[in-house]
Amino acid sequence: MNRFSLEGRRALVTGANTGIGQAIAEALASAGAHVTCSGRRSCDETVSRIVEAGGQAESLRLDFADPMAARDVFEGAHYGILVNNAGIIRRAESVDFTEADWDAVMDVNLKALFFTCQAFGKAVLAREGRGKIVNIASLLSFQGGIRVPSYTASKHGVAGLTKLLANEWAAQGINVNAIAPGYIETANTAALRADPERSKAILDRIPAGRWGQAQDIADSAVFLSAPASDYVHGAVLNVDGGWLAR
Ligand code: NAP
């Protein structure tokens, strides 16, 4: 048996229309999973890429402006893998940070993530099945960052919930783990990369000598979704090129 194969597994990836989520959806499909690509916008491009490569996928609209949006998705649907990737960031000085920017980020990055885990976990436990949850945390799960208070708080929360859920569910056949990406070339970091000074300061602190790519995260997501990681519970895996300030 190939313990990295996802043949016969059904997976759901949130925020799969672009960036890291799109790369994860494609990587899970190429490892054999049937992937539901969910997004607040259409994931048709991701689905087409998967199908053209010979994989299986479909698109599902889930907008976490309603953090409970996934409440009815998993019951009776036999999903074995959930990747909570959808996330947003709002930047402002802490003295100026608004309640709206606090609530928007916490709702998508933390509240929706928890209640999506809950809906998935309930369905897996009800059928006494096996499950894999991969949460996308961040380098900012371990350090403060600047000008991103709600993002930092939410990603510390993601790391904490990953450990809590692993404690509760490891004995019942569900692996809950997270990946903490460093600085990855996606829309999320476009503003940083457009600023030459900030961009250089970031690169100077990445011993691997390059920004991360979405594929770097996707490869780790395949591992954490596969039987190869069956004894890994509550881990928050740093995929950040060895970030110096971690
Ligand atoms: P991205 O390109 O901005 O992708 C974010 C994804 O989340 C998009 O699919 C986005 O949909 C989706 N999303 C946002 N709000 C949503 C909502 N209300 N409902 C459903 N989906 C929603 O950024 P990314 O870099 O790929 O980010 C993916 C994850 O990695 C996030 O959790 C992010 O915090 C984390 N991360 C990224 C980095 C990095 O350096 N890039 C570092 C650490 C952690 P739309 O396209 O419609 O906006």
Tab-separated table of C-alpha atoms and ligand atoms in Angstrom:
chain	number	residue	atom	x	y	z
A	1	MET	CA	0.000	0.000	0.000
A	2	ASN	CA	1.229	3.496	-0.879
A	3	ARG	CA	0.772	5.377	2.404
A	4	PHE	CA	0.841	8.712	0.605
A	5	SER	CA	-2.066	7.787	-1.680
A	6	LEU	CA	-5.491	9.408	-1.218
A	7	GLU	CA	-7.215	6.988	-3.606
A	8	GLY	CA	-10.874	6.514	-2.627
A	9	ARG	CA	-10.898	9.490	-0.208
A	10	ARG	CA	-13.311	12.389	-0.433
A	11	ALA	CA	-11.881	15.814	0.495
A	12	LEU	CA	-13.232	19.317	0.943
A	13	VAL	CA	-10.909	22.333	0.636
A	14	THR	CA	-12.152	25.806	1.581
A	15	GLY	CA	-10.988	28.853	-0.369
A	16	ALA	CA	-10.001	26.583	-3.256
A	17	ASN	CA	-10.461	29.119	-6.054
A	18	THR	CA	-6.978	30.644	-5.759
A	19	GLY	CA	-3.618	30.705	-3.966
A	20	ILE	CA	-2.729	28.053	-1.415
A	21	GLY	CA	-6.223	26.509	-1.436
A	22	GLN	CA	-6.130	25.990	-5.182
A	23	ALA	CA	-2.710	24.320	-4.972
A	24	ILE	CA	-3.899	22.078	-2.125
A	25	ALA	CA	-7.029	21.026	-4.041
A	26	GLU	CA	-4.925	20.106	-7.075
A	27	ALA	CA	-2.345	18.236	-4.988
A	28	LEU	CA	-4.985	16.204	-3.109
A	29	ALA	CA	-6.640	15.318	-6.421
A	30	SER	CA	-3.361	14.273	-7.993
A	31	ALA	CA	-2.788	11.997	-4.969
A	32	GLY	CA	-6.142	10.345	-5.792
A	33	ALA	CA	-8.766	12.168	-3.717
A	34	HIS	CA	-12.139	13.267	-5.058
A	35	VAL	CA	-12.064	16.956	-4.132
A	36	THR	CA	-14.888	19.378	-3.398
A	37	CYS	CA	-13.444	22.805	-4.116
A	38	SER	CA	-15.343	25.320	-2.027
A	39	GLY	CA	-15.208	29.089	-2.251
A	40	ARG	CA	-17.264	32.200	-1.787
A	41	ARG	CA	-16.662	32.619	-5.519
A	42	SER	CA	-16.737	29.979	-8.224
A	43	CYS	CA	-14.018	27.338	-8.086
A	44	ASP	CA	-14.642	26.335	-11.696
A	45	GLU	CA	-11.056	27.127	-12.727
A	46	THR	CA	-9.652	24.798	-10.051
A	47	VAL	CA	-12.138	22.080	-10.960
A	48	SER	CA	-11.226	22.361	-14.675
A	49	ARG	CA	-7.521	22.085	-13.897
A	50	ILE	CA	-8.122	18.961	-11.801
A	51	VAL	CA	-10.389	17.314	-14.348
A	52	GLU	CA	-7.999	18.144	-17.233
A	53	ALA	CA	-5.224	16.438	-15.250
A	54	GLY	CA	-7.416	13.314	-14.954
A	55	GLY	CA	-8.698	13.890	-11.408
A	56	GLN	CA	-12.140	14.163	-9.834
A	57	ALA	CA	-13.569	17.390	-8.423
A	58	GLU	CA	-16.630	19.573	-8.113
A	59	SER	CA	-17.316	23.128	-7.037
A	60	LEU	CA	-19.338	24.254	-4.008
A	61	ARG	CA	-20.208	27.799	-2.929
A	62	LEU	CA	-19.495	28.392	0.780
A	63	ASP	CA	-19.190	31.987	1.994
A	64	PHE	CA	-17.895	32.246	5.549
A	65	ALA	CA	-19.360	35.720	5.911
A	66	ASP	CA	-21.766	33.274	7.594
A	67	PRO	CA	-19.345	31.351	9.844
A	68	MET	CA	-21.880	28.496	10.067
A	69	ALA	CA	-22.041	28.109	6.279
A	70	ALA	CA	-20.706	24.515	6.300
A	71	ARG	CA	-23.093	23.234	8.973
A	72	ASP	CA	-25.029	20.899	6.632
A	73	VAL	CA	-22.284	19.939	4.166
A	74	PHE	CA	-20.825	16.803	5.755
A	75	GLU	CA	-23.736	14.816	7.194
A	76	GLY	CA	-24.144	11.593	5.220
A	77	ALA	CA	-21.608	12.713	2.599
A	78	HIS	CA	-18.647	10.507	3.596
A	79	TYR	CA	-15.941	13.155	3.555
A	80	GLY	CA	-12.677	11.862	5.039
A	81	ILE	CA	-10.493	14.971	4.597
A	82	LEU	CA	-11.172	18.609	5.466
A	83	VAL	CA	-8.695	21.393	4.686
A	84	ASN	CA	-9.631	24.694	6.346
A	85	ASN	CA	-7.724	27.128	4.156
A	86	ALA	CA	-10.045	30.128	3.653
A	87	GLY	CA	-8.645	33.199	5.363
A	88	ILE	CA	-8.447	36.971	5.191
A	89	ILE	CA	-6.118	39.643	6.527
A	90	ARG	CA	-6.766	43.306	7.407
A	91	ARG	CA	-3.870	45.675	8.006
A	92	ALA	CA	-3.915	48.830	10.181
A	93	GLU	CA	-2.080	50.279	13.191
A	94	SER	CA	-3.480	48.826	16.417
A	95	VAL	CA	-4.546	52.300	17.604
A	96	ASP	CA	-6.672	52.678	14.470
A	97	PHE	CA	-7.926	49.100	14.117
A	98	THR	CA	-11.712	48.920	13.701
A	99	GLU	CA	-14.240	46.564	15.240
A	100	ALA	CA	-15.402	45.692	11.717
A	101	ASP	CA	-11.877	44.553	10.754
A	102	TRP	CA	-11.624	42.587	13.991
A	103	ASP	CA	-14.951	40.801	13.493
A	104	ALA	CA	-14.513	40.091	9.772
A	105	VAL	CA	-11.158	38.362	10.268
A	106	MET	CA	-12.171	36.448	13.389
A	107	ASP	CA	-15.374	35.229	11.713
A	108	VAL	CA	-13.644	33.786	8.641
A	109	ASN	CA	-10.295	32.686	10.101
A	110	LEU	CA	-11.419	31.323	13.474
A	111	LYS	CA	-15.171	31.022	14.036
A	112	ALA	CA	-15.897	29.501	10.609
A	113	LEU	CA	-12.878	27.214	10.943
A	114	PHE	CA	-14.072	25.877	14.303
A	115	PHE	CA	-17.672	25.298	13.241
A	116	THR	CA	-16.574	23.687	9.969
A	117	CYS	CA	-14.374	21.306	12.003
A	118	GLN	CA	-17.360	20.652	14.265
A	119	ALA	CA	-19.673	19.784	11.355
A	120	PHE	CA	-17.028	17.522	9.778
A	121	GLY	CA	-16.140	15.888	13.107
A	122	LYS	CA	-19.789	15.170	13.957
A	123	ALA	CA	-20.308	13.442	10.601
A	124	VAL	CA	-17.141	11.326	10.887
A	125	LEU	CA	-17.906	10.331	14.485
A	126	ALA	CA	-21.527	9.475	13.612
A	127	ARG	CA	-20.386	6.923	11.044
A	128	GLU	CA	-17.445	5.756	13.219
A	129	GLY	CA	-15.140	6.561	10.315
A	130	ARG	CA	-11.632	7.966	9.903
A	131	GLY	CA	-10.999	11.631	9.326
A	132	LYS	CA	-8.168	14.057	8.606
A	133	ILE	CA	-8.393	17.765	9.310
A	134	VAL	CA	-5.676	20.137	8.081
A	135	ASN	CA	-6.004	23.722	9.302
A	136	ILE	CA	-4.010	26.496	7.672
A	137	ALA	CA	-2.404	28.466	10.494
A	138	SER	CA	0.484	30.915	9.947
A	139	LEU	CA	3.927	32.018	11.021
A	140	LEU	CA	1.842	34.523	12.981
A	141	SER	CA	0.546	31.638	15.099
A	142	PHE	CA	3.969	31.865	16.805
A	143	GLN	CA	4.906	35.550	16.717
A	144	GLY	CA	3.145	38.896	16.917
A	145	GLY	CA	3.671	40.477	13.537
A	146	ILE	CA	2.791	44.164	13.156
A	147	ARG	CA	-0.387	45.975	12.034
A	148	VAL	CA	-2.423	42.745	11.853
A	149	PRO	CA	-4.008	42.348	15.330
A	150	SER	CA	-7.078	40.329	14.347
A	151	TYR	CA	-5.092	38.137	11.949
A	152	THR	CA	-2.457	37.355	14.602
A	153	ALA	CA	-5.133	36.631	17.217
A	154	SER	CA	-7.048	34.405	14.803
A	155	LYS	CA	-3.980	32.402	13.768
A	156	HIS	CA	-2.882	31.887	17.396
A	157	GLY	CA	-6.443	30.628	17.848
A	158	VAL	CA	-6.140	28.238	14.902
A	159	ALA	CA	-3.027	26.666	16.453
A	160	GLY	CA	-4.802	26.336	19.808
A	161	LEU	CA	-7.963	24.817	18.365
A	162	THR	CA	-5.888	22.358	16.345
A	163	LYS	CA	-4.333	21.062	19.582
A	164	LEU	CA	-7.643	21.041	21.455
A	165	LEU	CA	-9.466	19.122	18.718
A	166	ALA	CA	-6.568	16.673	18.418
A	167	ASN	CA	-6.806	16.030	22.168
A	168	GLU	CA	-10.539	15.355	21.878
A	169	TRP	CA	-10.607	13.358	18.660
A	170	ALA	CA	-7.276	11.476	18.328
A	171	ALA	CA	-8.716	8.487	20.187
A	172	GLN	CA	-11.739	8.461	17.881
A	173	GLY	CA	-9.940	8.195	14.564
A	174	ILE	CA	-9.696	11.833	13.541
A	175	ASN	CA	-6.292	13.442	12.992
A	176	VAL	CA	-6.305	17.211	13.493
A	177	ASN	CA	-3.149	19.031	12.419
A	178	ALA	CA	-2.159	22.400	11.000
A	179	ILE	CA	0.341	23.882	8.605
A	180	ALA	CA	1.934	27.219	9.446
A	181	PRO	CA	3.044	28.819	6.188
A	182	GLY	CA	5.719	31.490	6.234
A	183	TYR	CA	5.671	34.127	3.509
A	184	ILE	CA	4.093	32.593	0.413
A	185	GLU	CA	3.687	34.233	-2.988
A	186	THR	CA	-0.116	34.681	-3.154
A	187	ALA	CA	-2.617	37.573	-3.135
A	188	ASN	CA	-2.360	37.540	0.684
A	189	THR	CA	1.224	38.906	0.494
A	190	ALA	CA	0.925	41.038	-2.674
A	191	ALA	CA	1.104	44.306	-0.685
A	192	LEU	CA	4.291	43.190	1.102
A	193	ARG	CA	5.969	42.034	-2.108
A	194	ALA	CA	5.119	45.351	-3.797
A	195	ASP	CA	7.137	47.213	-1.121
A	196	PRO	CA	10.857	46.680	-1.969
A	197	GLU	CA	12.111	47.590	1.530
A	198	ARG	CA	9.666	45.300	3.330
A	199	SER	CA	10.175	42.580	0.759
A	200	LYS	CA	13.966	42.625	1.283
A	201	ALA	CA	13.586	42.660	5.082
A	202	ILE	CA	11.401	39.542	4.838
A	203	LEU	CA	13.702	37.697	2.436
A	204	ASP	CA	16.713	38.459	4.680
A	205	ARG	CA	15.006	36.409	7.410
A	206	ILE	CA	14.297	33.329	5.298
A	207	PRO	CA	17.343	31.017	5.525
A	208	ALA	CA	16.081	28.977	2.550
A	209	GLY	CA	16.661	32.122	0.484
A	210	ARG	CA	13.307	32.373	-1.298
A	211	TRP	CA	9.649	33.169	-0.710
A	212	GLY	CA	7.463	30.089	-0.347
A	213	GLN	CA	5.243	28.801	-3.134
A	214	ALA	CA	1.701	27.486	-2.760
A	215	GLN	CA	3.028	24.083	-3.860
A	216	ASP	CA	5.278	23.952	-0.765
A	217	ILE	CA	2.157	24.077	1.413
A	218	ALA	CA	0.184	21.707	-0.815
A	219	ASP	CA	2.791	18.943	-0.520
A	220	SER	CA	2.582	19.101	3.294
A	221	ALA	CA	-1.223	19.022	3.092
A	222	VAL	CA	-1.055	15.760	1.127
A	223	PHE	CA	1.133	14.231	3.854
A	224	LEU	CA	-1.229	15.358	6.634
A	225	SER	CA	-4.231	13.985	4.684
A	226	ALA	CA	-2.675	10.597	3.965
A	227	PRO	CA	-2.279	7.375	5.995
A	228	ALA	CA	1.445	8.284	6.218
A	229	SER	CA	0.544	10.779	8.971
A	230	ASP	CA	-1.837	8.522	10.936
A	231	TYR	CA	0.244	8.890	14.134
A	232	VAL	CA	0.568	12.701	13.816
A	233	HIS	CA	-1.941	14.558	16.019
A	234	GLY	CA	-2.046	18.213	17.065
A	235	ALA	CA	1.052	19.207	15.100
A	236	VAL	CA	1.492	22.691	13.691
A	237	LEU	CA	3.972	22.129	10.879
A	238	ASN	CA	6.201	25.091	10.019
A	239	VAL	CA	6.570	25.469	6.255
A	240	ASP	CA	8.432	28.758	6.198
A	241	GLY	CA	11.942	28.197	4.834
A	242	GLY	CA	13.283	28.231	8.410
A	243	TRP	CA	12.094	31.780	9.277
A	244	LEU	CA	14.732	33.258	11.609
A	245	ALA	CA	12.419	34.930	14.136
A	246	ARG	CA	10.187	31.916	14.764
B	1	NAP	P1	-5.537	34.254	-0.906
B	1	NAP	O1	-4.997	34.032	-2.269
B	1	NAP	O2	-6.040	35.606	-0.511
B	1	NAP	O3	-6.670	33.144	-0.634
B	1	NAP	C1	-7.566	33.215	0.445
B	1	NAP	C2	-8.742	32.309	0.148
B	1	NAP	O4	-9.723	32.446	1.190
B	1	NAP	C3	-9.442	32.703	-1.159
B	1	NAP	O5	-9.939	31.564	-1.798
B	1	NAP	C4	-10.577	33.552	-0.638
B	1	NAP	O6	-11.642	33.718	-1.527
B	1	NAP	C5	-10.973	32.736	0.573
B	1	NAP	N1	-11.891	33.482	1.395
B	1	NAP	C6	-11.752	34.720	1.904
B	1	NAP	N2	-12.885	35.102	2.524
B	1	NAP	C7	-13.751	34.063	2.411
B	1	NAP	C8	-15.093	33.847	2.833
B	1	NAP	N3	-15.804	34.795	3.464
B	1	NAP	N4	-15.678	32.657	2.554
B	1	NAP	C9	-15.016	31.711	1.874
B	1	NAP	N5	-13.738	31.862	1.423
B	1	NAP	C10	-13.126	33.033	1.697
B	1	NAP	O7	-4.427	33.928	0.157
B	1	NAP	P2	-3.580	32.600	0.462
B	1	NAP	O8	-2.220	33.076	0.755
B	1	NAP	O9	-3.801	31.560	-0.542
B	1	NAP	O10	-4.255	32.205	1.850
B	1	NAP	C11	-4.732	30.910	2.144
B	1	NAP	C12	-4.574	30.650	3.631
B	1	NAP	O11	-3.173	30.640	3.951
B	1	NAP	C13	-5.202	31.708	4.531
B	1	NAP	O12	-5.789	31.094	5.655
B	1	NAP	C14	-4.005	32.551	4.953
B	1	NAP	O13	-4.208	33.199	6.179
B	1	NAP	C15	-2.940	31.473	5.063
B	1	NAP	N6	-1.567	31.977	5.040
B	1	NAP	C16	-1.055	32.576	3.934
B	1	NAP	C17	0.261	33.033	3.974
B	1	NAP	C18	0.911	33.699	2.789
B	1	NAP	O14	2.067	34.149	2.928
B	1	NAP	N7	0.290	33.784	1.640
B	1	NAP	C19	1.031	32.889	5.129
B	1	NAP	C20	0.459	32.276	6.238
B	1	NAP	C21	-0.834	31.806	6.183
B	1	NAP	P3	-11.653	35.010	-2.520
B	1	NAP	O15	-10.706	34.679	-3.629
B	1	NAP	O16	-13.077	35.096	-2.944
B	1	NAP	O17	-11.204	36.191	-1.722
